[in-house]
mmCIF file of C-alpha atoms and ligand atoms in Angstrom:
data_model
loop_
_atom_site.group_PDB
_atom_site.id
_atom_site.type_symbol
_atom_site.label_atom_id
_atom_site.label_comp_id
_atom_site.label_asym_id
_atom_site.label_seq_id
_atom_site.Cartn_x
_atom_site.Cartn_y
_atom_site.Cartn_z
ATOM 1 C CA MET Z 1 -32.330 3.733 9.291
ATOM 2 C CA LYS Z 2 -29.597 3.153 6.757
ATOM 3 C CA ILE Z 3 -26.103 4.592 6.905
ATOM 4 C CA ALA Z 4 -22.936 4.102 4.858
ATOM 5 C CA PHE Z 5 -19.324 4.891 5.655
ATOM 6 C CA ILE Z 6 -17.443 6.054 2.594
ATOM 7 C CA GLY Z 7 -14.062 7.554 1.702
ATOM 8 C CA LYS Z 8 -10.675 7.027 0.174
ATOM 9 C CA GLY Z 9 -8.799 3.728 0.575
ATOM 10 C CA GLY Z 10 -7.377 3.316 4.070
ATOM 11 C CA SER Z 11 -9.134 6.413 5.463
ATOM 12 C CA GLY Z 12 -11.023 4.591 8.220
ATOM 13 C CA LYS Z 13 -14.342 3.438 6.688
ATOM 14 C CA THR Z 14 -14.194 -0.001 8.270
ATOM 15 C CA THR Z 15 -13.019 1.369 11.604
ATOM 16 C CA MET Z 16 -15.822 3.929 11.730
ATOM 17 C CA ALA Z 17 -18.499 1.477 10.582
ATOM 18 C CA ALA Z 18 -17.391 -0.894 13.341
ATOM 19 C CA LEU Z 19 -17.223 1.857 15.976
ATOM 20 C CA PHE Z 20 -20.688 3.035 15.040
ATOM 21 C CA ALA Z 21 -22.084 -0.514 15.155
ATOM 22 C CA HIS Z 22 -20.494 -0.960 18.609
ATOM 23 C CA HIS Z 23 -22.077 2.310 19.725
ATOM 24 C CA LEU Z 24 -25.489 1.156 18.471
ATOM 25 C CA ASN Z 25 -25.050 -2.195 20.139
ATOM 26 C CA ARG Z 26 -24.507 -0.463 23.478
ATOM 27 C CA THR Z 27 -27.216 2.149 23.218
ATOM 28 C CA GLN Z 28 -30.028 0.557 21.186
ATOM 29 C CA GLN Z 29 -30.961 -2.363 23.373
ATOM 30 C CA ASP Z 30 -33.301 -4.496 21.271
ATOM 31 C CA ALA Z 31 -32.848 -2.996 17.826
ATOM 32 C CA PRO Z 32 -31.424 -5.361 15.213
ATOM 33 C CA ILE Z 33 -28.203 -4.038 13.681
ATOM 34 C CA LEU Z 34 -27.215 -5.349 10.275
ATOM 35 C CA THR Z 35 -23.719 -4.443 9.168
ATOM 36 C CA ILE Z 36 -22.687 -5.173 5.585
ATOM 37 C CA ASP Z 37 -19.099 -5.347 4.431
ATOM 38 C CA ALA Z 38 -19.171 -4.131 0.828
ATOM 39 C CA ASP Z 39 -15.430 -4.250 0.396
ATOM 40 C CA ILE Z 40 -13.715 -6.797 -1.780
ATOM 41 C CA ASN Z 41 -11.230 -7.369 1.060
ATOM 42 C CA SER Z 42 -13.463 -8.141 4.030
ATOM 43 C CA HIS Z 43 -12.138 -6.598 7.259
ATOM 44 C CA LEU Z 44 -15.329 -5.652 9.039
ATOM 45 C CA ALA Z 45 -15.817 -9.032 10.734
ATOM 46 C CA LYS Z 46 -12.507 -8.656 12.576
ATOM 47 C CA ALA Z 47 -13.238 -5.038 13.486
ATOM 48 C CA LEU Z 48 -16.550 -6.160 14.978
ATOM 49 C CA GLY Z 49 -15.101 -9.155 16.765
ATOM 50 C CA LEU Z 50 -17.335 -11.445 14.681
ATOM 51 C CA ASP Z 51 -14.492 -13.370 13.087
ATOM 52 C CA SER Z 52 -14.067 -16.238 15.515
ATOM 53 C CA GLY Z 53 -16.198 -18.710 13.532
ATOM 54 C CA PRO Z 54 -16.703 -19.276 9.819
ATOM 55 C CA LEU Z 55 -17.678 -16.203 7.806
ATOM 56 C CA PRO Z 56 -21.133 -16.130 6.239
ATOM 57 C CA PRO Z 57 -21.494 -16.995 2.546
ATOM 58 C CA PRO Z 58 -20.804 -13.903 0.408
ATOM 59 C CA LEU Z 59 -23.925 -12.237 -1.011
ATOM 60 C CA SER Z 60 -22.323 -12.013 -4.440
ATOM 61 C CA SER Z 61 -21.531 -15.687 -5.052
ATOM 62 C CA SER Z 62 -23.743 -16.864 -7.894
ATOM 63 C CA GLU Z 63 -25.588 -19.293 -5.633
ATOM 64 C CA SER Z 64 -26.264 -16.588 -3.017
ATOM 65 C CA ALA Z 65 -27.230 -13.983 -5.608
ATOM 66 C CA ASP Z 66 -29.670 -16.436 -7.245
ATOM 67 C CA ARG Z 67 -31.367 -17.105 -3.914
ATOM 68 C CA LEU Z 68 -31.539 -13.441 -2.958
ATOM 69 C CA LYS Z 69 -32.907 -12.479 -6.367
ATOM 70 C CA LYS Z 70 -35.519 -15.221 -6.207
ATOM 71 C CA HIS Z 71 -36.565 -13.834 -2.839
ATOM 72 C CA ILE Z 72 -36.963 -10.245 -4.033
ATOM 73 C CA TRP Z 73 -38.656 -11.390 -7.243
ATOM 74 C CA ASN Z 74 -41.265 -13.188 -5.104
ATOM 75 C CA ASN Z 75 -44.401 -12.979 -7.250
ATOM 76 C CA ASN Z 76 -43.733 -9.672 -8.877
ATOM 77 C CA PRO Z 77 -45.597 -9.941 -12.210
ATOM 78 C CA ARG Z 78 -43.420 -7.200 -13.715
ATOM 79 C CA ILE Z 79 -40.495 -9.620 -13.837
ATOM 80 C CA SER Z 80 -40.647 -12.676 -16.090
ATOM 81 C CA LYS Z 81 -37.185 -14.139 -15.542
ATOM 82 C CA ALA Z 82 -34.362 -13.747 -13.039
ATOM 83 C CA ALA Z 83 -32.033 -12.231 -15.634
ATOM 84 C CA GLU Z 84 -34.395 -9.257 -15.832
ATOM 85 C CA ILE Z 85 -33.580 -8.334 -12.238
ATOM 86 C CA LYS Z 86 -31.165 -5.472 -12.693
ATOM 87 C CA LYS Z 87 -29.320 -3.566 -9.992
ATOM 88 C CA THR Z 88 -31.888 -0.782 -10.187
ATOM 89 C CA THR Z 89 -34.970 -3.029 -10.334
ATOM 90 C CA PRO Z 90 -37.303 -1.252 -7.929
ATOM 91 C CA PRO Z 91 -39.475 -2.873 -5.273
ATOM 92 C CA THR Z 92 -43.241 -3.108 -5.766
ATOM 93 C CA ALA Z 93 -46.066 -4.340 -3.544
ATOM 94 C CA GLU Z 94 -45.506 -7.878 -4.868
ATOM 95 C CA SER Z 95 -41.757 -7.937 -4.156
ATOM 96 C CA GLY Z 96 -40.057 -9.928 -1.414
ATOM 97 C CA PHE Z 97 -38.413 -7.833 1.315
ATOM 98 C CA PHE Z 98 -35.862 -8.156 4.094
ATOM 99 C CA TRP Z 99 -37.444 -6.774 7.250
ATOM 100 C CA LEU Z 100 -34.793 -6.172 9.876
ATOM 101 C CA VAL Z 101 -37.348 -6.619 12.645
ATOM 102 C CA ASP Z 102 -38.099 -10.090 11.276
ATOM 103 C CA GLU Z 103 -35.654 -12.449 12.961
ATOM 104 C CA ASN Z 104 -36.371 -15.017 10.276
ATOM 105 C CA ASN Z 105 -35.691 -12.894 7.216
ATOM 106 C CA LEU Z 106 -33.585 -14.693 4.620
ATOM 107 C CA LEU Z 107 -30.585 -12.391 5.021
ATOM 108 C CA PHE Z 108 -30.378 -12.994 8.763
ATOM 109 C CA GLN Z 109 -31.057 -16.701 8.459
ATOM 110 C CA ASP Z 110 -28.574 -17.651 5.783
ATOM 111 C CA PHE Z 111 -26.165 -14.808 5.116
ATOM 112 C CA CYS Z 112 -25.143 -13.384 8.487
ATOM 113 C CA VAL Z 113 -22.984 -14.135 11.455
ATOM 114 C CA ARG Z 114 -24.462 -12.881 14.664
ATOM 115 C CA GLU Z 115 -23.691 -11.961 18.198
ATOM 116 C CA GLY Z 116 -26.664 -10.639 20.141
ATOM 117 C CA GLN Z 117 -28.370 -7.996 18.022
ATOM 118 C CA LEU Z 118 -25.277 -7.385 15.930
ATOM 119 C CA ARG Z 119 -25.136 -9.137 12.564
ATOM 120 C CA LEU Z 120 -22.703 -9.089 9.705
ATOM 121 C CA ALA Z 121 -23.192 -9.941 6.034
ATOM 122 C CA ARG Z 122 -20.513 -9.515 3.395
ATOM 123 C CA VAL Z 123 -20.696 -8.901 -0.315
ATOM 124 C CA GLY Z 124 -17.584 -10.976 -0.866
ATOM 125 C CA THR Z 125 -14.930 -11.276 -3.413
ATOM 126 C CA TYR Z 126 -14.648 -12.117 -7.102
ATOM 127 C CA GLU Z 127 -15.725 -15.592 -8.013
ATOM 128 C CA SER Z 128 -12.954 -17.560 -9.658
ATOM 129 C CA GLU Z 129 -14.855 -17.742 -12.944
ATOM 130 C CA GLY Z 130 -15.237 -13.947 -12.871
ATOM 131 C CA ILE Z 131 -11.530 -13.228 -12.696
ATOM 132 C CA GLY Z 132 -10.373 -11.287 -15.722
ATOM 133 C CA ARG Z 133 -13.822 -10.702 -17.156
ATOM 134 C CA SER Z 134 -15.904 -9.394 -14.347
ATOM 135 C CA CYS Z 135 -15.561 -6.248 -12.322
ATOM 136 C CA TYR Z 136 -16.485 -5.657 -8.733
ATOM 137 C CA HIS Z 137 -19.453 -3.545 -9.823
ATOM 138 C CA ASN Z 138 -21.137 -6.794 -10.877
ATOM 139 C CA SER Z 139 -20.676 -8.122 -7.360
ATOM 140 C CA LEU Z 140 -22.045 -4.930 -5.882
ATOM 141 C CA ALA Z 141 -25.230 -5.225 -7.951
ATOM 142 C CA ILE Z 142 -26.664 -7.768 -5.510
ATOM 143 C CA LEU Z 143 -25.956 -5.349 -2.664
ATOM 144 C CA GLU Z 144 -27.973 -2.720 -4.505
ATOM 145 C CA ASN Z 145 -30.890 -5.167 -4.731
ATOM 146 C CA VAL Z 146 -30.556 -6.100 -1.070
ATOM 147 C CA LEU Z 147 -30.458 -2.449 -0.008
ATOM 148 C CA SER Z 148 -33.433 -1.396 -2.098
ATOM 149 C CA HIS Z 149 -35.484 -4.310 -0.709
ATOM 150 C CA SER Z 150 -34.416 -3.968 2.937
ATOM 151 C CA ILE Z 151 -36.816 -2.400 5.391
ATOM 152 C CA SER Z 152 -34.765 -1.116 8.268
ATOM 153 C CA ASP Z 153 -37.557 0.350 10.442
ATOM 154 C CA GLY Z 154 -36.989 -0.539 14.067
ATOM 155 C CA GLY Z 155 -33.362 -1.364 13.351
ATOM 156 C CA PHE Z 156 -30.165 -0.169 11.720
ATOM 157 C CA LEU Z 157 -28.374 -1.028 8.531
ATOM 158 C CA VAL Z 158 -24.711 -0.010 8.473
ATOM 159 C CA VAL Z 159 -22.634 -0.428 5.312
ATOM 160 C CA ASP Z 160 -18.850 -0.327 5.132
ATOM 161 C CA MET Z 161 -18.483 0.841 1.555
ATOM 162 C CA VAL Z 162 -15.876 0.286 -1.140
ATOM 163 C CA ALA Z 163 -13.297 3.044 -1.451
ATOM 164 C CA GLY Z 164 -13.708 6.086 -3.673
ATOM 165 C CA THR Z 165 -16.641 7.514 -5.573
ATOM 166 C CA ASP Z 166 -17.877 4.177 -6.916
ATOM 167 C CA ALA Z 167 -21.212 4.588 -5.185
ATOM 168 C CA PHE Z 168 -22.118 7.187 -7.778
ATOM 169 C CA ALA Z 169 -21.614 4.720 -10.613
ATOM 170 C CA SER Z 170 -24.579 2.810 -9.203
ATOM 171 C CA SER Z 171 -27.769 3.320 -7.257
ATOM 172 C CA MET Z 172 -25.849 2.932 -4.005
ATOM 173 C CA HIS Z 173 -25.676 6.605 -3.110
ATOM 174 C CA ALA Z 174 -29.470 6.870 -3.178
ATOM 175 C CA GLN Z 175 -30.003 3.997 -0.749
ATOM 176 C CA PHE Z 176 -29.080 5.624 2.560
ATOM 177 C CA ASP Z 177 -30.425 8.164 5.002
ATOM 178 C CA VAL Z 178 -26.908 9.349 5.776
ATOM 179 C CA LEU Z 179 -23.468 8.868 4.181
ATOM 180 C CA VAL Z 180 -20.479 9.550 6.417
ATOM 181 C CA PHE Z 181 -17.185 10.320 4.738
ATOM 182 C CA ALA Z 182 -14.019 9.275 6.598
ATOM 183 C CA ALA Z 183 -11.743 12.267 6.028
ATOM 184 C CA GLU Z 184 -8.013 12.149 6.640
ATOM 185 C CA PRO Z 185 -6.225 15.461 7.076
ATOM 186 C CA THR Z 186 -4.666 15.292 3.616
ATOM 187 C CA ALA Z 187 -5.304 17.183 0.396
ATOM 188 C CA LYS Z 188 -6.012 13.907 -1.423
ATOM 189 C CA SER Z 189 -8.665 12.837 1.047
ATOM 190 C CA LEU Z 190 -10.377 16.221 0.864
ATOM 191 C CA ALA Z 191 -10.259 16.142 -2.933
ATOM 192 C CA VAL Z 192 -12.267 12.897 -2.769
ATOM 193 C CA PHE Z 193 -14.648 14.534 -0.287
ATOM 194 C CA ASN Z 194 -15.142 17.445 -2.658
ATOM 195 C CA ASP Z 195 -15.797 15.009 -5.515
ATOM 196 C CA TYR Z 196 -18.379 13.294 -3.373
ATOM 197 C CA ALA Z 197 -19.967 16.603 -2.376
ATOM 198 C CA ARG Z 198 -20.226 17.639 -6.027
ATOM 199 C CA LEU Z 199 -21.711 14.307 -7.101
ATOM 200 C CA ALA Z 200 -24.063 14.314 -4.110
ATOM 201 C CA GLU Z 201 -25.250 17.771 -5.096
ATOM 202 C CA SER Z 202 -26.075 16.726 -8.641
ATOM 203 C CA ALA Z 203 -27.693 13.490 -7.421
ATOM 204 C CA GLY Z 204 -29.937 15.520 -5.094
ATOM 205 C CA ILE Z 205 -28.564 13.960 -1.900
ATOM 206 C CA ALA Z 206 -26.209 16.704 -0.677
ATOM 207 C CA ASP Z 207 -28.206 16.948 2.551
ATOM 208 C CA ARG Z 208 -27.355 13.313 3.387
ATOM 209 C CA LEU Z 209 -23.578 13.670 3.132
ATOM 210 C CA TYR Z 210 -21.461 14.268 6.267
ATOM 211 C CA ALA Z 211 -17.846 13.741 7.286
ATOM 212 C CA ILE Z 212 -15.775 12.658 10.261
ATOM 213 C CA GLY Z 213 -12.127 13.610 10.414
ATOM 214 C CA ASN Z 214 -9.825 10.706 11.161
ATOM 215 C CA LYS Z 215 -6.244 10.094 12.273
ATOM 216 C CA ALA Z 216 -5.646 13.692 13.332
ATOM 217 C CA LEU Z 217 -2.209 13.853 14.962
ATOM 218 C CA ASP Z 218 -2.276 17.417 16.279
ATOM 219 C CA SER Z 219 -4.061 20.742 16.273
ATOM 220 C CA ASP Z 220 -2.731 21.532 12.780
ATOM 221 C CA ASP Z 221 -4.501 18.454 11.425
ATOM 222 C CA ARG Z 222 -7.710 19.420 13.231
ATOM 223 C CA HIS Z 223 -7.498 22.956 11.909
ATOM 224 C CA PHE Z 224 -6.891 21.667 8.381
ATOM 225 C CA LEU Z 225 -10.023 19.479 8.543
ATOM 226 C CA ALA Z 226 -12.161 22.182 10.163
ATOM 227 C CA SER Z 227 -11.157 24.782 7.602
ATOM 228 C CA ASN Z 228 -11.808 22.501 4.607
ATOM 229 C CA ILE Z 229 -15.069 20.817 5.595
ATOM 230 C CA PRO Z 230 -18.180 22.922 6.247
ATOM 231 C CA GLN Z 231 -18.881 23.113 9.978
ATOM 232 C CA ASP Z 232 -22.413 21.720 9.702
ATOM 233 C CA LYS Z 233 -21.043 18.691 7.817
ATOM 234 C CA LEU Z 234 -18.183 17.769 10.141
ATOM 235 C CA LEU Z 235 -19.593 15.456 12.815
ATOM 236 C CA GLY Z 236 -16.346 15.087 14.742
ATOM 237 C CA VAL Z 237 -12.625 14.492 14.458
ATOM 238 C CA LEU Z 238 -10.919 11.335 15.705
ATOM 239 C CA GLY Z 239 -7.314 11.453 16.779
ATOM 240 C CA HIS Z 240 -4.877 8.655 16.186
ATOM 241 C CA SER Z 241 -6.099 6.041 18.670
ATOM 242 C CA ARG Z 242 -3.609 4.227 20.871
ATOM 243 C CA HIS Z 243 -6.160 1.548 21.574
ATOM 244 C CA LEU Z 244 -6.827 0.888 17.874
ATOM 245 C CA ARG Z 245 -3.105 0.798 17.297
ATOM 246 C CA SER Z 246 -2.558 -1.889 19.907
ATOM 247 C CA VAL Z 247 -5.570 -3.878 18.635
ATOM 248 C CA GLU Z 248 -3.990 -3.665 15.212
ATOM 249 C CA ARG Z 249 -0.769 -5.112 16.658
ATOM 250 C CA ASP Z 250 -2.729 -7.971 18.271
ATOM 251 C CA GLU Z 251 -1.592 -6.731 21.693
ATOM 252 C CA THR Z 252 -5.124 -6.449 23.009
ATOM 253 C CA GLU Z 253 -8.768 -7.202 22.190
ATOM 254 C CA PHE Z 254 -10.953 -4.339 20.986
ATOM 255 C CA ASP Z 255 -12.918 -2.749 23.820
ATOM 256 C CA PHE Z 256 -15.229 0.186 23.066
ATOM 257 C CA ASP Z 257 -14.721 1.468 26.621
ATOM 258 C CA GLN Z 258 -11.055 1.979 25.866
ATOM 259 C CA MET Z 259 -11.802 4.327 22.994
ATOM 260 C CA GLU Z 260 -11.125 8.022 23.442
ATOM 261 C CA THR Z 261 -13.998 10.233 24.606
ATOM 262 C CA GLU Z 262 -13.995 12.210 21.347
ATOM 263 C CA THR Z 263 -14.631 8.969 19.452
ATOM 264 C CA LYS Z 264 -17.593 8.054 21.649
ATOM 265 C CA GLU Z 265 -18.960 11.582 21.283
ATOM 266 C CA ALA Z 266 -18.534 11.494 17.508
ATOM 267 C CA MET Z 267 -20.475 8.220 17.322
ATOM 268 C CA ALA Z 268 -23.275 9.720 19.429
ATOM 269 C CA THR Z 269 -23.344 12.684 17.025
ATOM 270 C CA VAL Z 270 -23.559 10.313 14.044
ATOM 271 C CA LEU Z 271 -26.534 8.583 15.661
ATOM 272 C CA ALA Z 272 -28.274 11.898 16.392
ATOM 273 C CA THR Z 273 -27.642 13.030 12.813
ATOM 274 C CA LEU Z 274 -29.003 9.779 11.437
ATOM 275 C CA THR Z 275 -32.092 9.992 13.631
ATOM 276 C CA ASN Z 276 -32.754 13.544 12.413
ATOM 277 C CA ASN Z 277 -32.224 12.717 8.751
ATOM 278 C CA VAL Z 278 -34.470 9.762 8.073
ATOM 279 C CA SER Z 279 -35.752 10.108 4.524
ATOM 280 C CA SER Z 280 -39.012 8.516 3.458
ATOM 281 C CA TYR Z 281 -38.979 5.250 1.548
ATOM 282 C CA ASN Z 282 -41.042 6.931 -1.152
ATOM 283 C CA GLU Z 283 -38.408 9.619 -1.602
ATOM 284 C CA ARG Z 284 -35.652 7.054 -2.056
ATOM 285 C CA LEU Z 285 -37.891 4.942 -4.295
ATOM 286 C CA GLU Z 286 -38.490 7.925 -6.543
ATOM 287 C CA GLN Z 287 -34.721 8.324 -6.892
ATOM 288 C CA LEU Z 288 -34.378 4.637 -7.662
ATOM 289 C CA HIS Z 289 -37.069 4.937 -10.352
ATOM 290 C CA ARG Z 290 -35.088 7.736 -11.970
ATOM 291 C CA LEU Z 291 -31.876 5.704 -11.847
ATOM 292 C CA HIS Z 292 -33.693 2.654 -13.223
ATOM 293 C CA HIS Z 293 -34.987 4.656 -16.212
ATOM 294 C CA PHE Z 294 -31.453 5.791 -16.845
ATOM 295 C CA TYR Z 295 -29.888 2.336 -16.442
ATOM 296 C CA VAL Z 296 -32.311 0.345 -18.587
ATOM 297 C CA ALA Z 297 -32.264 2.933 -21.373
ATOM 298 C CA GLN Z 298 -28.683 1.896 -22.175
ATOM 299 C CA GLY Z 299 -28.386 0.135 -25.518
ATOM 300 C CA TYR Z 300 -26.920 -3.119 -24.271
ATOM 301 C CA VAL Z 301 -29.738 -3.564 -21.740
ATOM 302 C CA ARG Z 302 -32.502 -2.603 -24.184
ATOM 303 C CA ASP Z 303 -31.131 -4.814 -26.953
ATOM 304 C CA ARG Z 304 -31.001 -7.831 -24.702
ATOM 305 C CA PHE Z 305 -34.055 -7.426 -22.482
ATOM 306 C CA GLY Z 306 -36.387 -4.995 -24.247
ATOM 307 C CA ASP Z 307 -38.064 -2.242 -22.313
ATOM 308 C CA LEU Z 308 -37.542 -2.802 -18.585
ATOM 309 C CA THR Z 309 -39.052 0.507 -17.514
ATOM 310 C CA ASN Z 310 -42.312 -1.377 -16.992
ATOM 311 C CA GLN Z 311 -40.719 -2.841 -13.829
ATOM 312 C CA ILE Z 312 -41.600 0.491 -12.256
ATOM 313 C CA ASP Z 313 -44.896 0.650 -10.464
ATOM 314 C CA GLU Z 314 -45.540 4.372 -10.132
ATOM 315 C CA SER Z 315 -48.528 3.711 -7.905
ATOM 316 C CA PHE Z 316 -46.533 1.801 -5.250
ATOM 317 C CA ASP Z 317 -46.685 3.716 -1.969
ATOM 318 C CA PHE Z 318 -43.701 2.194 -0.129
ATOM 319 C CA ASP Z 319 -44.265 4.109 3.122
ATOM 320 C CA GLU Z 320 -47.905 3.074 3.242
ATOM 321 C CA TYR Z 321 -46.917 -0.524 2.457
ATOM 322 C CA ILE Z 322 -44.543 -0.525 5.444
ATOM 323 C CA ARG Z 323 -47.159 0.984 7.755
ATOM 324 C CA ARG Z 324 -49.707 -1.631 6.696
ATOM 325 C CA ASN Z 325 -47.382 -4.618 7.049
ATOM 326 C CA ARG Z 326 -45.224 -3.562 9.977
ATOM 327 C CA ASP Z 327 -47.151 -5.506 12.623
ATOM 328 C CA SER Z 328 -47.027 -8.779 10.771
ATOM 329 C CA TYR Z 329 -43.204 -8.662 10.709
ATOM 330 C CA GLY Z 330 -42.515 -7.145 14.113
ATOM 331 C CA PRO Z 331 -41.012 -8.993 17.071
ATOM 332 C CA ASN Z 332 -44.538 -9.518 18.414
ATOM 333 C CA ALA Z 333 -45.865 -11.091 15.238
HETATM 334 N N1 ATP T 1 -8.415 6.789 14.467
HETATM 335 C C1 ATP T 1 -7.549 5.808 14.228
HETATM 336 N N2 ATP T 1 -6.503 5.602 15.058
HETATM 337 C C2 ATP T 1 -5.584 4.646 14.824
HETATM 338 N N3 ATP T 1 -5.632 3.814 13.800
HETATM 339 C C3 ATP T 1 -6.652 3.962 12.920
HETATM 340 C C4 ATP T 1 -7.660 4.953 13.096
HETATM 341 N N4 ATP T 1 -8.553 4.838 12.066
HETATM 342 C C5 ATP T 1 -8.116 3.827 11.319
HETATM 343 N N5 ATP T 1 -6.990 3.289 11.813
HETATM 344 C C6 ATP T 1 -6.177 2.194 11.232
HETATM 345 O O1 ATP T 1 -5.886 2.549 9.891
HETATM 346 C C7 ATP T 1 -5.983 1.413 9.025
HETATM 347 C C8 ATP T 1 -7.004 1.687 7.948
HETATM 348 O O2 ATP T 1 -8.274 1.829 8.549
HETATM 349 P P1 ATP T 1 -9.565 1.128 7.924
HETATM 350 O O3 ATP T 1 -9.275 -0.286 7.604
HETATM 351 O O4 ATP T 1 -10.701 1.421 8.831
HETATM 352 O O5 ATP T 1 -9.690 1.983 6.596
HETATM 353 P P2 ATP T 1 -10.613 1.676 5.322
HETATM 354 O O6 ATP T 1 -11.019 3.014 4.796
HETATM 355 O O7 ATP T 1 -11.694 0.736 5.676
HETATM 356 O O8 ATP T 1 -9.560 0.983 4.363
HETATM 357 P P3 ATP T 1 -9.849 0.188 2.988
HETATM 358 O O9 ATP T 1 -10.079 1.239 1.952
HETATM 359 O O10 ATP T 1 -8.604 -0.597 2.783
HETATM 360 O O11 ATP T 1 -11.063 -0.655 3.236
HETATM 361 C C9 ATP T 1 -6.326 0.256 9.918
HETATM 362 O O12 ATP T 1 -5.133 -0.396 10.260
HETATM 363 C C10 ATP T 1 -6.954 0.892 11.154
HETATM 364 O O13 ATP T 1 -6.779 0.138 12.329
HETATM 365 MG MG1 MG T 2 -12.176 -1.140 4.800
#
């Protein structure tokens, strides 16, 4: 299952992604949990308590991206050189994958810090040579490849997303079973939610978008959120947490038990929603195919690489592929 936490800057994406990962860690005994920090300023490691040692290498450094691309390329005959691997390049039966149930998958081995079943990878920051002529979208491209080639069955993939509606400028929005919007009780935050809802509608993923209210100070705030977000979309409202505040001040260590009951209940509701909303890999692959057509039709891609639509293998049955190969990658393999 794959879930992303999205929203305006400072709205609580990282906090919610971390709270949800903590909830999973407590309730899903043996399931691997991969959290990915997609933000340029990495804060998720601290929020997860995984920041005591060195951070893992960022996925977007050119060395990391080369290795990850080589892995997904595998022996896919539809790709003749690494530069042809675009952010929308879809998986085929010959691609290399990241199976979360495979302890030895490349992501886990070389790009994660770990404590128990909880792992963290991070997209990372600009490379020094990219400053001034690269944008963060280039860095996020490798995340798109990683997401489209990750098989999360038997585990959980939780992404702390970049702020704003950037996900719709890429294939990112089509990569998850559920997207949870961190909604502050402000007009600005709800305007971003409405933007997201509109874009989700036109991208055909409106049924995957939900919200959690955050930092509600009083009943007015709660009323404001409840009257602006459809009831079936609002998975809970979190008040301003004293515990989070004192963690923030370095007065105490984070302890999930110290979180307010409404927070724990909201996280349980997120899990139930995720469990009830698992979309098929074929459905998401079909969306990726559409986005790939769109992306590679752009002049600058066509001029440089020719027709890359032949990277699409229409006959690839992703769900069937997973069923067939599941046992060879499971914990009992
Ligand atoms: N419910 C809450 N109670 C108290 N403090 C909170 C709550 N939610 C978030 N915070 C605090 O608000 C700040 C912003 O939260 P967070 O970092 O999770 O937001 P973000 O959306 O990830 O921000 P950015 O866009 O910068 O990545 C943090 O200091 C966090 O500790
Ligand atoms: Mg953040």
